[in-house]
XYZ file of C-alpha atoms in Angstrom:
552
model
C 110.328 108.874 80.031
C 112.121 112.029 81.261
C 111.979 111.241 84.959
C 113.400 107.788 84.244
C 116.632 109.524 83.185
C 116.846 111.317 86.540
C 116.290 108.039 88.393
C 119.234 106.547 86.508
C 121.471 109.351 87.784
C 120.563 108.824 91.458
C 121.157 105.073 91.193
C 118.383 102.544 90.673
C 117.885 99.596 93.026
C 120.286 101.098 95.549
C 120.316 101.288 99.335
C 117.485 103.800 99.457
C 115.218 101.613 97.314
C 115.788 98.734 99.712
C 115.206 100.920 102.793
C 112.045 102.479 101.369
C 110.654 99.127 100.239
C 111.216 97.521 103.653
C 109.550 100.408 105.489
C 106.597 100.529 103.116
C 106.088 96.783 103.401
C 105.799 97.115 107.183
C 103.354 100.019 106.822
C 101.176 98.092 104.384
C 101.359 95.015 106.622
C 99.964 96.791 109.667
C 97.221 98.479 107.626
C 96.240 95.126 106.093
C 96.001 93.482 109.508
C 93.574 96.162 110.681
C 91.288 95.495 107.687
C 90.098 92.099 108.931
C 90.475 92.559 112.676
C 86.715 92.369 113.204
C 86.716 88.774 111.982
C 88.044 87.941 115.456
C 87.142 90.813 117.784
C 83.540 90.612 116.517
C 83.358 86.842 116.038
C 79.948 85.352 116.861
C 80.382 82.209 118.993
C 77.765 79.492 119.376
C 75.146 80.619 121.892
C 71.774 79.827 123.438
C 69.390 81.374 125.922
C 70.273 81.399 129.615
C 67.884 79.125 131.504
C 67.734 78.530 135.227
C 67.605 74.732 135.040
C 70.856 74.565 133.087
C 72.813 77.546 134.261
C 71.777 78.140 137.854
C 72.479 74.592 139.026
C 69.105 74.239 140.825
C 66.945 71.530 139.291
C 63.995 70.333 141.399
C 64.125 66.588 141.875
C 67.574 66.229 140.338
C 69.628 65.988 143.519
C 70.900 62.553 142.553
C 72.046 63.780 139.144
C 69.593 61.612 137.203
C 69.153 64.200 134.446
C 72.159 64.934 132.223
C 73.015 68.273 130.661
C 71.628 67.034 127.333
C 68.331 66.156 129.000
C 68.100 69.540 130.657
C 68.914 71.252 127.338
C 66.208 69.203 125.613
C 63.460 70.262 127.979
C 64.580 73.916 128.099
C 65.501 74.920 124.527
C 63.400 74.139 121.422
C 65.008 72.777 118.241
C 65.303 74.703 114.984
C 64.680 73.391 111.454
C 68.085 71.663 111.434
C 67.279 69.867 114.718
C 69.800 71.948 116.641
C 69.020 73.993 119.774
C 67.545 77.413 119.034
C 69.896 80.339 119.580
C 67.327 82.991 120.347
C 64.332 81.281 121.964
C 63.545 79.058 124.959
C 60.550 77.280 126.456
C 58.566 79.337 128.940
C 58.206 76.232 131.113
C 60.332 73.050 131.141
C 58.886 70.455 128.752
C 59.323 67.313 130.837
C 57.320 65.237 128.398
C 60.132 65.548 125.856
C 62.125 63.106 127.968
C 59.586 60.390 127.000
C 59.207 60.791 123.253
C 57.945 57.220 122.809
C 54.835 57.930 124.890
C 51.590 59.313 123.488
C 50.272 62.554 124.949
C 46.774 63.851 124.865
C 47.996 67.404 124.668
C 49.494 67.889 121.228
C 49.655 71.683 121.322
C 52.956 73.382 120.603
C 54.791 74.425 123.794
C 54.925 78.128 124.563
C 58.269 79.759 123.800
C 59.785 83.167 124.517
C 62.891 85.166 123.574
C 66.041 85.143 125.713
C 64.861 87.446 128.482
C 67.728 86.646 130.868
C 70.635 86.838 128.448
C 72.701 84.208 126.648
C 75.272 81.529 127.328
C 78.225 81.541 124.901
C 80.580 78.823 123.764
C 84.048 79.918 124.913
C 86.023 77.081 123.321
C 87.342 79.379 120.564
C 87.038 82.877 122.056
C 87.022 83.706 125.780
C 85.483 87.049 124.850
C 84.473 89.148 121.839
C 82.490 92.360 121.492
C 79.522 90.106 120.692
C 79.689 88.310 124.042
C 80.462 91.492 125.963
C 77.561 93.524 124.588
C 75.203 90.633 123.618
C 75.173 91.435 119.891
C 73.159 88.352 118.913
C 69.619 87.534 117.799
C 67.863 90.871 117.270
C 71.277 92.580 117.269
C 73.185 90.049 115.150
C 73.510 92.536 112.269
C 75.741 94.727 114.444
C 78.833 92.846 113.262
C 78.043 93.910 109.702
C 77.514 97.439 110.986
C 81.005 97.448 112.530
C 82.550 96.279 109.268
C 80.457 98.805 107.358
C 81.676 101.650 109.592
C 85.304 100.549 109.199
C 84.910 100.610 105.422
C 83.111 103.942 105.668
C 86.154 105.246 107.555
C 88.328 104.106 104.649
C 85.985 105.902 102.273
C 86.069 109.155 104.259
C 89.852 108.874 104.614
C 90.122 108.670 100.854
C 87.882 111.686 100.311
C 89.598 113.857 102.910
C 93.239 112.910 102.434
C 93.539 112.399 98.673
C 93.416 116.147 97.904
C 95.757 116.758 100.858
C 98.197 114.203 99.458
C 98.357 115.986 96.094
C 98.831 119.280 97.929
C 101.210 118.414 100.788
C 102.845 115.216 99.560
C 102.726 111.474 100.093
C 105.214 111.181 102.962
C 103.462 113.539 105.361
C 100.135 111.705 104.945
C 101.763 108.329 105.628
C 103.550 109.679 108.680
C 100.611 111.192 110.533
C 98.171 108.426 109.631
C 100.596 105.907 111.134
C 100.301 107.833 114.386
C 96.508 107.998 114.082
C 96.121 104.247 113.507
C 98.440 103.580 116.465
C 96.367 105.759 118.799
C 92.954 104.581 117.588
C 94.026 100.926 117.693
C 95.357 101.245 121.216
C 92.226 103.011 122.450
C 90.061 100.260 120.895
C 91.383 97.851 123.523
C 89.855 100.072 126.234
C 86.492 100.834 124.578
C 83.755 100.909 127.202
C 80.766 100.755 124.834
C 79.802 99.532 121.416
C 79.468 103.109 120.147
C 83.028 103.974 121.204
C 84.321 100.768 119.634
C 82.639 101.634 116.318
C 84.006 105.176 116.408
C 87.564 103.953 116.950
C 87.236 101.380 114.178
C 86.049 104.198 111.912
C 89.246 106.135 112.689
C 91.348 103.014 112.113
C 89.743 102.586 108.696
C 90.287 106.274 107.946
C 94.022 106.092 108.594
C 94.623 102.591 107.168
C 93.338 103.554 103.737
C 95.567 106.627 103.596
C 98.600 104.542 104.585
C 97.874 101.932 101.903
C 97.268 104.444 99.104
C 100.128 106.840 99.818
C 102.693 104.139 100.563
C 101.941 102.562 97.206
C 102.196 105.903 95.394
C 105.443 106.805 97.123
C 106.944 103.483 96.091
C 105.978 103.555 92.415
C 106.960 107.202 91.939
C 110.537 106.304 92.905
C 110.582 103.189 90.708
C 111.634 102.621 87.098
C 109.366 100.987 84.526
C 111.315 97.731 84.579
C 110.763 97.201 88.309
C 107.241 98.588 88.673
C 105.301 95.346 88.248
C 107.521 93.433 90.658
C 107.411 96.162 93.318
C 103.644 96.605 93.204
C 103.170 92.853 93.319
C 105.476 92.649 96.349
C 103.523 95.403 98.109
C 100.181 93.815 97.264
C 101.389 90.395 98.422
C 101.865 91.828 101.908
C 98.080 91.845 102.202
C 98.122 88.046 102.118
C 100.921 87.940 104.679
C 98.899 90.324 106.849
C 95.892 87.986 106.739
C 98.107 85.082 107.786
C 99.798 87.064 110.564
C 96.401 88.176 111.879
C 95.227 84.561 112.004
C 98.300 83.599 114.037
C 97.998 86.563 116.398
C 94.284 85.920 116.920
C 95.018 82.285 117.772
C 97.559 83.373 120.423
C 95.708 86.424 121.775
C 92.078 85.324 121.848
C 90.666 87.985 124.172
C 89.265 90.754 122.021
C 90.781 93.580 124.099
C 94.280 92.156 123.814
C 94.377 91.645 120.050
C 93.894 95.332 118.991
C 96.583 96.356 121.466
C 99.080 93.870 120.039
C 98.304 94.980 116.479
C 98.498 98.720 117.215
C 101.659 98.832 119.377
C 104.188 98.486 116.481
C 102.605 101.465 114.690
C 104.269 103.853 117.135
C 107.669 102.548 115.984
C 106.602 102.783 112.345
C 105.621 106.419 112.938
C 109.145 107.178 114.164
C 110.733 105.300 111.249
C 108.831 107.366 108.645
C 111.417 110.157 109.030
C 113.751 108.058 106.862
C 111.415 108.235 103.865
C 112.105 110.795 101.123
C 109.230 112.662 99.536
C 108.462 111.851 95.896
C 110.688 113.911 93.575
C 108.302 113.110 90.735
C 105.473 114.736 92.716
C 107.629 117.797 93.473
C 108.397 118.313 89.797
C 104.844 117.601 88.618
C 103.585 120.290 91.047
C 106.157 122.859 89.791
C 108.596 122.556 92.715
C 111.834 121.671 90.894
C 114.123 122.965 93.669
C 112.558 120.657 96.265
C 112.542 117.850 93.743
C 116.262 118.382 93.207
C 116.906 118.170 96.969
C 114.999 114.887 97.144
C 116.971 113.474 94.195
C 120.295 114.488 95.743
C 119.331 112.974 99.081
C 118.485 109.637 97.455
C 121.716 109.771 95.419
C 123.675 110.347 98.625
C 122.021 107.393 100.365
C 122.743 105.239 97.316
C 126.418 106.204 97.470
C 126.489 108.189 94.210
C 129.504 110.511 94.332
C 129.536 114.060 92.931
C 125.742 114.092 92.725
C 125.706 117.856 93.359
C 127.727 118.405 90.195
C 125.742 116.084 87.937
C 122.366 116.951 89.437
C 121.491 120.632 89.377
C 118.513 122.826 88.610
C 119.507 123.185 84.944
C 119.632 119.407 84.492
C 116.239 118.966 86.140
C 114.644 121.755 84.124
C 116.065 120.569 80.808
C 115.177 116.920 81.460
C 111.665 117.662 82.720
C 110.970 120.620 80.430
C 107.603 119.400 79.163
C 106.445 118.347 82.635
C 107.412 121.660 84.199
C 105.728 123.555 81.408
C 102.539 121.570 81.958
C 102.819 122.194 85.708
C 102.573 125.948 85.107
C 98.874 125.387 84.500
C 97.138 124.571 87.737
C 95.259 121.303 87.366
C 92.144 120.621 89.388
C 90.103 117.501 89.885
C 87.411 118.860 87.595
C 89.910 118.931 84.738
C 89.824 115.149 84.816
C 86.144 115.196 83.895
C 86.593 117.945 81.301
C 89.129 115.764 79.528
C 87.167 113.313 77.380
C 89.711 110.494 77.619
C 90.068 110.774 81.395
C 86.324 111.068 81.948
C 85.729 107.835 80.091
C 88.684 106.206 81.812
C 87.549 107.125 85.339
C 83.987 105.900 84.799
C 85.310 102.545 83.597
C 87.680 102.351 86.567
C 84.732 102.862 88.903
C 83.081 99.734 87.499
C 86.322 97.749 87.673
C 86.954 98.751 91.298
C 83.501 97.516 92.321
C 84.103 94.324 90.366
C 87.172 93.269 92.331
C 86.243 94.739 95.729
C 82.739 93.469 96.491
C 83.322 89.731 95.913
C 86.705 89.591 97.657
C 85.534 91.422 100.774
C 82.307 89.444 100.692
C 84.369 86.274 101.056
C 86.949 87.501 103.574
C 84.435 89.302 105.806
C 82.203 86.245 106.006
C 84.867 83.666 106.700
C 82.860 82.368 109.672
C 80.184 81.068 107.290
C 82.684 78.458 106.077
C 83.024 76.782 109.479
C 84.045 77.212 113.099
C 87.826 77.014 112.756
C 88.258 80.562 111.484
C 91.901 80.686 112.648
C 92.802 77.995 110.136
C 90.717 79.569 107.379
C 92.280 82.975 108.019
C 95.807 81.584 107.695
C 94.752 79.567 104.655
C 93.256 82.632 102.962
C 96.435 84.586 103.696
C 98.660 81.922 102.154
C 96.421 81.736 99.091
C 96.519 85.535 98.698
C 100.318 85.563 98.856
C 100.664 82.785 96.273
C 98.068 84.464 94.064
C 100.164 87.645 93.967
C 103.193 85.687 92.751
C 101.037 83.884 90.185
C 99.594 87.187 88.941
C 103.107 88.586 88.421
C 104.025 85.604 86.255
C 100.870 86.121 84.211
C 101.487 89.871 83.900
C 104.967 89.217 82.516
C 103.474 87.279 79.609
C 100.082 88.842 78.869
C 98.632 92.332 78.788
C 96.998 94.167 81.679
C 93.512 93.793 80.222
C 93.737 90.093 79.418
C 95.054 89.244 82.890
C 92.278 91.164 84.662
C 89.515 89.660 82.530
C 90.888 86.157 83.098
C 91.133 86.572 86.875
C 87.725 88.249 87.255
C 85.874 85.586 85.245
C 87.460 82.726 87.177
C 86.755 84.432 90.511
C 83.096 84.894 89.601
C 82.637 81.322 88.407
C 84.120 79.763 91.562
C 81.946 81.961 93.783
C 78.810 81.066 91.812
C 79.435 77.354 92.370
C 79.947 77.772 96.125
C 76.335 78.251 97.381
C 74.989 75.241 95.498
C 77.297 72.780 97.228
C 75.808 70.873 100.197
C 77.171 71.794 103.616
C 78.195 68.192 104.225
C 81.156 68.527 101.821
C 82.700 71.359 103.760
C 86.252 70.620 102.552
C 85.234 71.245 98.944
C 83.381 74.429 99.905
C 86.457 75.772 101.683
C 88.694 74.776 98.750
C 86.498 76.601 96.222
C 86.335 79.672 98.476
C 90.149 79.696 98.702
C 90.502 79.442 94.925
C 88.010 82.301 94.494
C 89.958 84.426 96.990
C 93.147 83.623 95.091
C 91.775 84.749 91.734
C 90.208 87.811 93.394
C 93.578 88.766 94.875
C 95.274 88.272 91.518
C 92.631 90.489 89.909
C 93.294 93.225 92.465
C 97.039 93.084 91.854
C 96.604 93.320 88.083
C 94.013 96.096 88.422
C 96.158 98.081 90.872
C 99.069 98.169 88.443
C 96.796 99.025 85.533
C 94.956 101.805 87.371
C 98.202 103.403 88.571
C 99.535 103.517 85.006
C 96.330 105.112 83.695
C 96.412 108.165 85.994
C 98.690 111.256 85.682
C 101.127 112.080 88.502
C 99.831 115.609 89.005
C 96.424 114.245 90.041
C 97.311 110.672 90.921
C 96.382 110.873 94.601
C 93.050 112.576 93.992
C 92.093 110.329 91.092
C 93.134 107.208 92.961
C 91.116 108.652 95.823
C 87.997 108.746 93.654
C 88.550 105.194 92.442
C 89.323 104.035 95.966
C 86.219 105.831 97.231
C 84.069 103.750 94.911
C 85.908 100.567 95.914
C 85.356 101.424 99.603
C 81.642 101.841 98.879
C 81.763 98.354 97.419
C 83.693 97.049 100.412
C 81.153 98.642 102.763
C 78.278 97.071 100.840
C 79.903 93.617 100.812
C 79.070 92.695 104.447
C 75.640 94.303 104.191
C 74.769 92.098 101.211
C 75.069 89.112 103.531
C 71.956 90.343 105.368
C 70.005 89.157 102.280
C 70.457 85.632 103.664
C 67.169 86.152 105.525
C 65.419 85.813 102.123
C 67.681 83.147 100.632
C 71.099 81.840 101.600
C 72.206 81.812 97.958
C 71.327 85.421 97.024
C 74.489 87.098 98.474
C 76.804 84.541 96.852
C 75.128 84.896 93.460
C 75.600 88.671 93.658
C 79.247 88.228 94.662
C 79.768 85.926 91.672
C 77.994 87.972 88.992
C 79.637 91.331 89.785
C 83.244 90.459 88.708
C 81.973 88.947 85.447
C 80.121 92.202 84.636
C 83.296 94.197 85.421
C 85.144 92.363 82.626
C 83.292 94.460 80.022
C 84.675 97.650 81.590
C 88.220 96.255 81.590
C 87.922 95.488 77.887
C 87.203 99.182 77.137
C 90.291 100.502 78.982
C 93.547 101.262 77.092
C 96.527 98.936 77.429
C 99.511 100.282 79.433
C 102.020 97.439 79.580
C 105.626 98.699 79.192
C 104.427 102.317 78.942
C 105.979 105.045 81.171
C 103.919 106.654 83.904
C 101.988 109.664 82.632
C 102.639 112.915 84.510
C 99.930 115.292 83.238
C 96.760 115.451 81.191
C 98.708 116.211 78.022
C 100.260 112.752 78.281
C 96.749 111.290 78.332
C 95.894 113.085 75.104
C 99.196 111.935 73.573
C 98.579 108.334 74.517
C 98.815 107.022 70.958
C 102.175 108.726 70.487
C 103.555 107.057 73.611
C 102.231 103.693 72.470
C 103.915 103.928 69.070
C 107.161 105.059 70.662
C 107.270 102.162 73.105
C 106.394 99.625 70.425
C 109.477 100.681 68.473
C 111.650 100.191 71.536
C 109.811 97.139 72.829
C 112.710 94.751 72.232
C 115.148 96.873 74.241
C 112.689 97.133 77.118
C 112.297 93.382 77.283
C 116.069 92.920 77.334
C 116.633 95.300 80.244
C 113.574 94.283 82.217
C 115.273 91.368 83.893
């Protein structure tokens, strides 16, 4: 609770809090938009083989236009099991007899077919161009879309591994600043990619920087926030993800050429990079890493922005040292990542968090990455998913205000899993119901993420928060990378991926049940606080009534 006293002296909910929150919301917004960009740049339009009769305009004996396009399609492209034209095969020779189905033919052999040797013809009613149409990533190469999404998620994973230790060493602000520049450059260069390999490499870099922006922006926000406002602030930040999904759907509807959309999304990041100079580094991180002088400067700067007079007299080194005496004493001992696993409580806690992170990541990304499986109008579905995500964040905050962290997560995860499990067994004819159930599942998944994010942040000490969150995020990125790859199991059965997506969050509920409760507890700053968890719990229970009074 010591740092809370310092926050009171610099002025809570002042001008700086508003400025920082606005900036961070914009940073999180742009990172969220990049997450699902491949839904549109790598969209797979309807397609069929290129055939000379249809696409070269030279049909022998059809000078008078007797044969329609449907007739020409019928004699050139075989039908699949759903009686629709094949996407990846064509007849070797035109099957003229198919124009007279009522007649009986002596030759009942199956016509000879071949793959699309001359390329494909794509439906451009939704997208004039995508990377799929530009580089013919269909048929034998149709899994390349999943590969792109996998590489983006792998970039997020690598970004977590590389930058989490750097964040605990150099600070949160510097990581946000330079990753904003990196995502701006990589996003801009994506619009000019000349090959599929270059496109994948740039998307990897975008994933690398986006994850660092999301993680460090969130940490910077909560480390400047009091207990009473923490839930609301984290919910507000998490809700931006839903707004980002909606904004992306609108931008993709306006800018449908795949080279234009990344450019539009990346351009504002250059301005965000310049605006990051107005952020103030986390004073809590300075103090937890035994840098009280720099922490004091950060506190005074925030007090000045908030209009607190005489802050230099009331805030000095002696005040900081006396207020944060235990934290500074603990900071004398250098803490490494391995200390987390030597500590019995933290080792158990981290292993459980790994399971929880997989539980909320795989099903949600499985749904949002495969939005095109719901129908053709992915612009509408994208906006709909975004609106549902935003409303789900507000709903989760209301639930969190009345129930514990564990109960809320278990409730959301079970409901998400159940709605996903129902989805694959519904007939395709009732598409409206399928879309509705998918939206509800996305909503509960988003609510689960919001509840889990708050819970995880409260379970990790400040001195190793970035690195520990990095480990948890690394596991969640592995889950996110696996989510699109699980959809390749559709070649065995269309229901297998959805069953996996539905079972995983239900299994994660058991891990949530084993985690300690943290509602209304202060953020822990070091490993000693983890060991003294019971003492903190008893202390807060005694003061629980006063906390509830001041919370609102």
